[in-house]
mmCIF file of C-alpha atoms in Angstrom:
data_model
loop_
_atom_site.group_PDB
_atom_site.id
_atom_site.type_symbol
_atom_site.label_atom_id
_atom_site.label_comp_id
_atom_site.label_asym_id
_atom_site.label_seq_id
_atom_site.Cartn_x
_atom_site.Cartn_y
_atom_site.Cartn_z
ATOM 1 C CA UNK A 720 183.041 64.249 83.656
ATOM 2 C CA UNK A 721 185.676 63.092 81.245
ATOM 3 C CA UNK A 722 186.746 59.443 81.065
ATOM 4 C CA UNK A 723 183.479 57.757 81.917
ATOM 5 C CA UNK A 724 181.947 55.227 79.638
ATOM 6 C CA UNK A 725 179.507 52.347 79.484
ATOM 7 C CA UNK A 726 180.557 49.061 77.858
ATOM 8 C CA UNK A 727 179.217 45.448 77.754
ATOM 9 C CA UNK A 728 179.957 42.033 76.476
ATOM 10 C CA UNK A 729 178.211 38.689 76.185
ATOM 11 C CA UNK A 730 179.579 35.212 77.000
ATOM 12 C CA UNK A 731 177.698 32.046 75.979
ATOM 13 C CA UNK A 732 178.556 29.782 78.961
ATOM 14 C CA UNK A 733 176.736 26.859 77.450
ATOM 15 C CA UNK A 734 179.074 26.809 74.434
ATOM 16 C CA UNK A 735 182.134 28.299 76.125
ATOM 17 C CA UNK A 736 182.464 31.095 73.581
ATOM 18 C CA UNK A 737 181.566 34.738 73.001
ATOM 19 C CA UNK A 738 177.958 35.641 72.300
ATOM 20 C CA UNK A 739 178.537 36.890 68.693
ATOM 21 C CA UNK A 740 175.771 38.559 66.735
ATOM 22 C CA UNK A 741 173.508 39.211 69.652
ATOM 23 C CA UNK A 742 171.280 42.333 69.583
ATOM 24 C CA UNK A 743 171.362 44.710 72.528
ATOM 25 C CA UNK A 744 169.040 47.723 73.071
ATOM 26 C CA UNK A 745 169.985 50.557 75.373
ATOM 27 C CA UNK A 746 167.506 52.774 77.171
ATOM 28 C CA UNK A 747 167.647 55.668 79.616
ATOM 29 C CA UNK A 748 165.059 55.536 82.407
ATOM 30 C CA UNK A 749 163.414 58.680 83.817
ATOM 31 C CA UNK A 750 160.655 57.798 86.183
ATOM 32 C CA UNK A 751 158.174 55.678 84.244
ATOM 33 C CA UNK A 752 159.606 56.854 80.916
ATOM 34 C CA UNK A 753 161.963 54.680 78.812
ATOM 35 C CA UNK A 754 163.960 56.466 76.068
ATOM 36 C CA UNK A 755 165.719 54.442 73.433
ATOM 37 C CA UNK A 756 169.313 55.483 73.057
ATOM 38 C CA UNK A 757 170.739 52.936 70.638
ATOM 39 C CA UNK A 758 170.750 49.401 69.287
ATOM 40 C CA UNK A 759 173.965 47.518 68.724
ATOM 41 C CA UNK A 760 174.985 43.947 67.785
ATOM 42 C CA UNK A 761 177.882 42.168 69.361
ATOM 43 C CA UNK A 762 180.944 41.341 67.255
ATOM 44 C CA UNK A 763 182.723 37.949 66.863
ATOM 45 C CA UNK A 764 184.309 38.522 70.319
ATOM 46 C CA UNK A 765 180.854 39.096 71.961
ATOM 47 C CA UNK A 766 181.718 42.770 72.442
ATOM 48 C CA UNK A 767 180.510 46.029 70.977
ATOM 49 C CA UNK A 768 182.856 47.778 68.530
ATOM 50 C CA UNK A 769 182.831 50.934 70.660
ATOM 51 C CA UNK A 770 181.524 51.972 74.034
ATOM 52 C CA UNK A 771 177.723 52.290 74.321
ATOM 53 C CA UNK A 772 177.987 55.728 75.842
ATOM 54 C CA UNK A 773 180.779 58.178 76.511
ATOM 55 C CA UNK A 774 181.422 61.862 77.194
ATOM 56 C CA UNK A 775 178.380 64.111 77.431
ATOM 57 C CA UNK A 776 176.049 61.267 76.372
ATOM 58 C CA UNK A 777 176.912 59.353 79.525
ATOM 59 C CA UNK A 778 175.511 60.824 82.655
ATOM 60 C CA UNK A 779 174.292 59.825 86.095
ATOM 61 C CA UNK A 780 170.943 58.150 86.196
ATOM 62 C CA UNK A 781 169.177 54.858 85.463
ATOM 63 C CA UNK A 782 169.685 52.704 82.372
ATOM 64 C CA UNK A 783 168.457 49.485 80.900
ATOM 65 C CA UNK A 784 170.224 47.059 78.610
ATOM 66 C CA UNK A 785 167.899 44.625 76.830
ATOM 67 C CA UNK A 786 169.758 41.529 75.491
ATOM 68 C CA UNK A 787 167.878 39.587 72.828
ATOM 69 C CA UNK A 788 168.945 36.114 73.892
ATOM 70 C CA UNK A 789 165.847 34.347 72.448
ATOM 71 C CA UNK A 790 167.008 35.262 68.910
ATOM 72 C CA UNK A 791 170.462 34.194 69.728
ATOM 73 C CA UNK A 792 169.408 30.757 70.995
ATOM 74 C CA UNK A 793 166.762 30.286 68.286
ATOM 75 C CA UNK A 794 166.282 26.559 67.729
ATOM 76 C CA UNK A 795 163.609 24.162 66.559
ATOM 77 C CA UNK A 796 162.039 24.205 69.965
ATOM 78 C CA UNK A 797 160.058 27.411 70.043
ATOM 79 C CA UNK A 798 159.485 29.498 72.017
ATOM 80 C CA UNK A 799 162.863 29.857 73.739
ATOM 81 C CA UNK A 800 162.865 29.652 77.525
ATOM 82 C CA UNK A 801 164.563 33.093 77.713
ATOM 83 C CA UNK A 802 163.629 35.824 75.227
ATOM 84 C CA UNK A 803 164.651 39.351 76.160
ATOM 85 C CA UNK A 804 166.797 39.758 79.228
ATOM 86 C CA UNK A 805 166.533 43.332 80.689
ATOM 87 C CA UNK A 806 169.301 44.514 83.001
ATOM 88 C CA UNK A 807 168.507 47.806 84.826
ATOM 89 C CA UNK A 808 171.277 49.604 86.657
ATOM 90 C CA UNK A 809 172.156 52.938 88.092
ATOM 91 C CA UNK A 810 175.123 55.151 87.296
ATOM 92 C CA UNK A 811 176.169 57.479 90.119
ATOM 93 C CA UNK A 812 179.383 58.835 88.649
ATOM 94 C CA UNK A 813 179.692 59.467 84.898
ATOM 95 C CA UNK A 814 183.429 59.809 85.352
ATOM 96 C CA UNK A 815 183.819 56.088 85.970
ATOM 97 C CA UNK A 816 183.843 53.084 83.618
ATOM 98 C CA UNK A 817 180.668 51.006 83.978
ATOM 99 C CA UNK A 818 181.019 47.562 82.390
ATOM 100 C CA UNK A 819 177.903 45.462 82.414
ATOM 101 C CA UNK A 820 178.556 41.965 80.984
ATOM 102 C CA UNK A 821 175.975 39.190 80.576
ATOM 103 C CA UNK A 822 176.694 35.520 80.912
ATOM 104 C CA UNK A 823 174.087 33.418 79.174
ATOM 105 C CA UNK A 824 172.925 29.899 78.584
ATOM 106 C CA UNK A 825 169.589 28.747 77.048
ATOM 107 C CA UNK A 826 168.078 28.429 80.588
ATOM 108 C CA UNK A 827 169.770 31.093 82.737
ATOM 109 C CA UNK A 828 171.884 34.176 82.932
ATOM 110 C CA UNK A 829 173.897 36.326 85.293
ATOM 111 C CA UNK A 830 175.367 39.797 85.282
ATOM 112 C CA UNK A 831 177.633 41.973 87.401
ATOM 113 C CA UNK A 832 179.469 45.282 87.435
ATOM 114 C CA UNK A 833 182.792 44.527 85.727
ATOM 115 C CA UNK A 834 185.861 46.611 85.002
#
């Protein structure tokens, strides 16, 4: 279906700013199989420069975004409390916009389906 896309962004709630330079891996899930689709890095606004998936590449099914927050919060105290944050979600209609943001701090996170 035309018009559908997958997007994300990251907000660092501990600093009150975008999560710039954070690595994100995208996977498609099929049963127990996990297929890597792409790896991106957030820009200065905590967003990706383009949608993660669009058009024929974006279909119904299950996906996983893995946010590398441990690298983002790397400090002298190692290891970080949070390392990789996986967010698994389902897409029922590829004609819709699915926005999956992540709000992070060194000790917690939250996500939701945005617009």
